[in-house]
């Protein structure tokens, strides 16, 4: 027996099942000990761990799903430039991303934001540019 009690063989099962303080069942996630299997099973369903990305406490069994789908610090791809940014700053990044497509305020053409000044200088038909013949 792991509890180091000296027992007569005939008393071993009684001691193991009723008297021994040594936990018989251990959580597979955190190794916490339990005397009853049902208590261990209940604990394992919600055994907590801390997400190493965001610090949130989540159950071990849901940690992978949290990191893939729910964690605010998981990496996601910008819809415009393909840069990987954390989910919690994606909206801010996308609002400022120069690769997003915007509508020209003069001619309503769709132009990549970072190319808008080039569009205005050389392509936009609605901006009055000095003519060579005027």
mmCIF file with all atom_site columns, N, CA, C and O in Angstrom, residues 12-21 24 35:
data_model
loop_
_atom_site.group_PDB
_atom_site.id
_atom_site.type_symbol
_atom_site.label_atom_id
_atom_site.label_alt_id
_atom_site.label_comp_id
_atom_site.label_asym_id
_atom_site.label_entity_id
_atom_site.label_seq_id
_atom_site.pdbx_PDB_ins_code
_atom_site.Cartn_x
_atom_site.Cartn_y
_atom_site.Cartn_z
_atom_site.occupancy
_atom_site.B_iso_or_equiv
_atom_site.pdbx_formal_charge
_atom_site.auth_seq_id
_atom_site.auth_comp_id
_atom_site.auth_asym_id
_atom_site.auth_atom_id
_atom_site.pdbx_PDB_model_num
ATOM 1  N N  . UNK A 1 12 ? -6.363  -5.586 4.644  1.00 0.00 ? 12 UNK A N  1
ATOM 2  C CA . UNK A 1 12 ? -5.919  -4.699 3.557  1.00 0.00 ? 12 UNK A CA 1
ATOM 3  C C  . UNK A 1 12 ? -7.091  -4.117 2.765  1.00 0.00 ? 12 UNK A C  1
ATOM 4  O O  . UNK A 1 12 ? -7.177  -2.900 2.577  1.00 0.00 ? 12 UNK A O  1
ATOM 5  N N  . UNK A 1 13 ? -7.996  -4.932 2.263  1.00 0.00 ? 13 UNK A N  1
ATOM 6  C CA . UNK A 1 13 ? -9.116  -4.437 1.451  1.00 0.00 ? 13 UNK A CA 1
ATOM 7  C C  . UNK A 1 13 ? -10.006 -3.485 2.239  1.00 0.00 ? 13 UNK A C  1
ATOM 8  O O  . UNK A 1 13 ? -10.445 -2.469 1.714  1.00 0.00 ? 13 UNK A O  1
ATOM 9  N N  . UNK A 1 14 ? -10.292 -3.819 3.479  1.00 0.00 ? 14 UNK A N  1
ATOM 10 C CA . UNK A 1 14 ? -11.099 -2.928 4.313  1.00 0.00 ? 14 UNK A CA 1
ATOM 11 C C  . UNK A 1 14 ? -10.390 -1.575 4.462  1.00 0.00 ? 14 UNK A C  1
ATOM 12 O O  . UNK A 1 14 ? -10.996 -0.516 4.318  1.00 0.00 ? 14 UNK A O  1
ATOM 13 N N  . UNK A 1 15 ? -9.091  -1.613 4.752  1.00 0.00 ? 15 UNK A N  1
ATOM 14 C CA . UNK A 1 15 ? -8.320  -0.380 4.907  1.00 0.00 ? 15 UNK A CA 1
ATOM 15 C C  . UNK A 1 15 ? -8.317  0.414  3.598  1.00 0.00 ? 15 UNK A C  1
ATOM 16 O O  . UNK A 1 15 ? -8.568  1.623  3.585  1.00 0.00 ? 15 UNK A O  1
ATOM 17 N N  . UNK A 1 16 ? -8.038  -0.240 2.506  1.00 0.00 ? 16 UNK A N  1
ATOM 18 C CA . UNK A 1 16 ? -7.933  0.428  1.206  1.00 0.00 ? 16 UNK A CA 1
ATOM 19 C C  . UNK A 1 16 ? -9.251  1.089  0.802  1.00 0.00 ? 16 UNK A C  1
ATOM 20 O O  . UNK A 1 16 ? -9.268  2.210  0.306  1.00 0.00 ? 16 UNK A O  1
ATOM 21 N N  . UNK A 1 17 ? -10.352 0.407  1.051  1.00 0.00 ? 17 UNK A N  1
ATOM 22 C CA . UNK A 1 17 ? -11.656 0.903  0.605  1.00 0.00 ? 17 UNK A CA 1
ATOM 23 C C  . UNK A 1 17 ? -12.325 1.872  1.571  1.00 0.00 ? 17 UNK A C  1
ATOM 24 O O  . UNK A 1 17 ? -13.177 2.651  1.159  1.00 0.00 ? 17 UNK A O  1
ATOM 25 N N  . UNK A 1 18 ? -11.978 1.828  2.858  1.00 0.00 ? 18 UNK A N  1
ATOM 26 C CA . UNK A 1 18 ? -12.736 2.637  3.816  1.00 0.00 ? 18 UNK A CA 1
ATOM 27 C C  . UNK A 1 18 ? -11.895 3.545  4.698  1.00 0.00 ? 18 UNK A C  1
ATOM 28 O O  . UNK A 1 18 ? -12.338 4.621  5.069  1.00 0.00 ? 18 UNK A O  1
ATOM 29 N N  . UNK A 1 19 ? -10.705 3.152  5.065  1.00 0.00 ? 19 UNK A N  1
ATOM 30 C CA . UNK A 1 19 ? -9.955  3.883  6.085  1.00 0.00 ? 19 UNK A CA 1
ATOM 31 C C  . UNK A 1 19 ? -8.784  4.695  5.537  1.00 0.00 ? 19 UNK A C  1
ATOM 32 O O  . UNK A 1 19 ? -8.422  5.712  6.106  1.00 0.00 ? 19 UNK A O  1
ATOM 33 N N  . UNK A 1 20 ? -8.193  4.245  4.462  1.00 0.00 ? 20 UNK A N  1
ATOM 34 C CA . UNK A 1 20 ? -6.948  4.832  3.984  1.00 0.00 ? 20 UNK A CA 1
ATOM 35 C C  . UNK A 1 20 ? -7.161  6.264  3.490  1.00 0.00 ? 20 UNK A C  1
ATOM 36 O O  . UNK A 1 20 ? -8.070  6.547  2.709  1.00 0.00 ? 20 UNK A O  1
ATOM 37 N N  . UNK A 1 21 ? -6.320  7.164  3.948  1.00 0.00 ? 21 UNK A N  1
ATOM 38 C CA . UNK A 1 21 ? -6.406  8.559  3.525  1.00 0.00 ? 21 UNK A CA 1
ATOM 39 C C  . UNK A 1 21 ? -5.702  8.784  2.188  1.00 0.00 ? 21 UNK A C  1
ATOM 40 O O  . UNK A 1 21 ? -5.878  9.820  1.564  1.00 0.00 ? 21 UNK A O  1
ATOM 41 N N  . UNK A 1 24 ? -6.893  7.105  -4.043 1.00 0.00 ? 24 UNK A N  1
ATOM 42 C CA . UNK A 1 24 ? -6.750  5.967  -4.957 1.00 0.00 ? 24 UNK A CA 1
ATOM 43 C C  . UNK A 1 24 ? -6.837  6.385  -6.410 1.00 0.00 ? 24 UNK A C  1
ATOM 44 O O  . UNK A 1 24 ? -6.346  5.691  -7.288 1.00 0.00 ? 24 UNK A O  1
ATOM 45 N N  . UNK A 1 35 ? -10.419 10.000 -3.342 1.00 0.00 ? 35 UNK A N  1
ATOM 46 C CA . UNK A 1 35 ? -10.671 8.677  -2.771 1.00 0.00 ? 35 UNK A CA 1
ATOM 47 C C  . UNK A 1 35 ? -11.736 7.934  -3.554 1.00 0.00 ? 35 UNK A C  1
ATOM 48 O O  . UNK A 1 35 ? -11.769 6.717  -3.567 1.00 0.00 ? 35 UNK A O  1
#
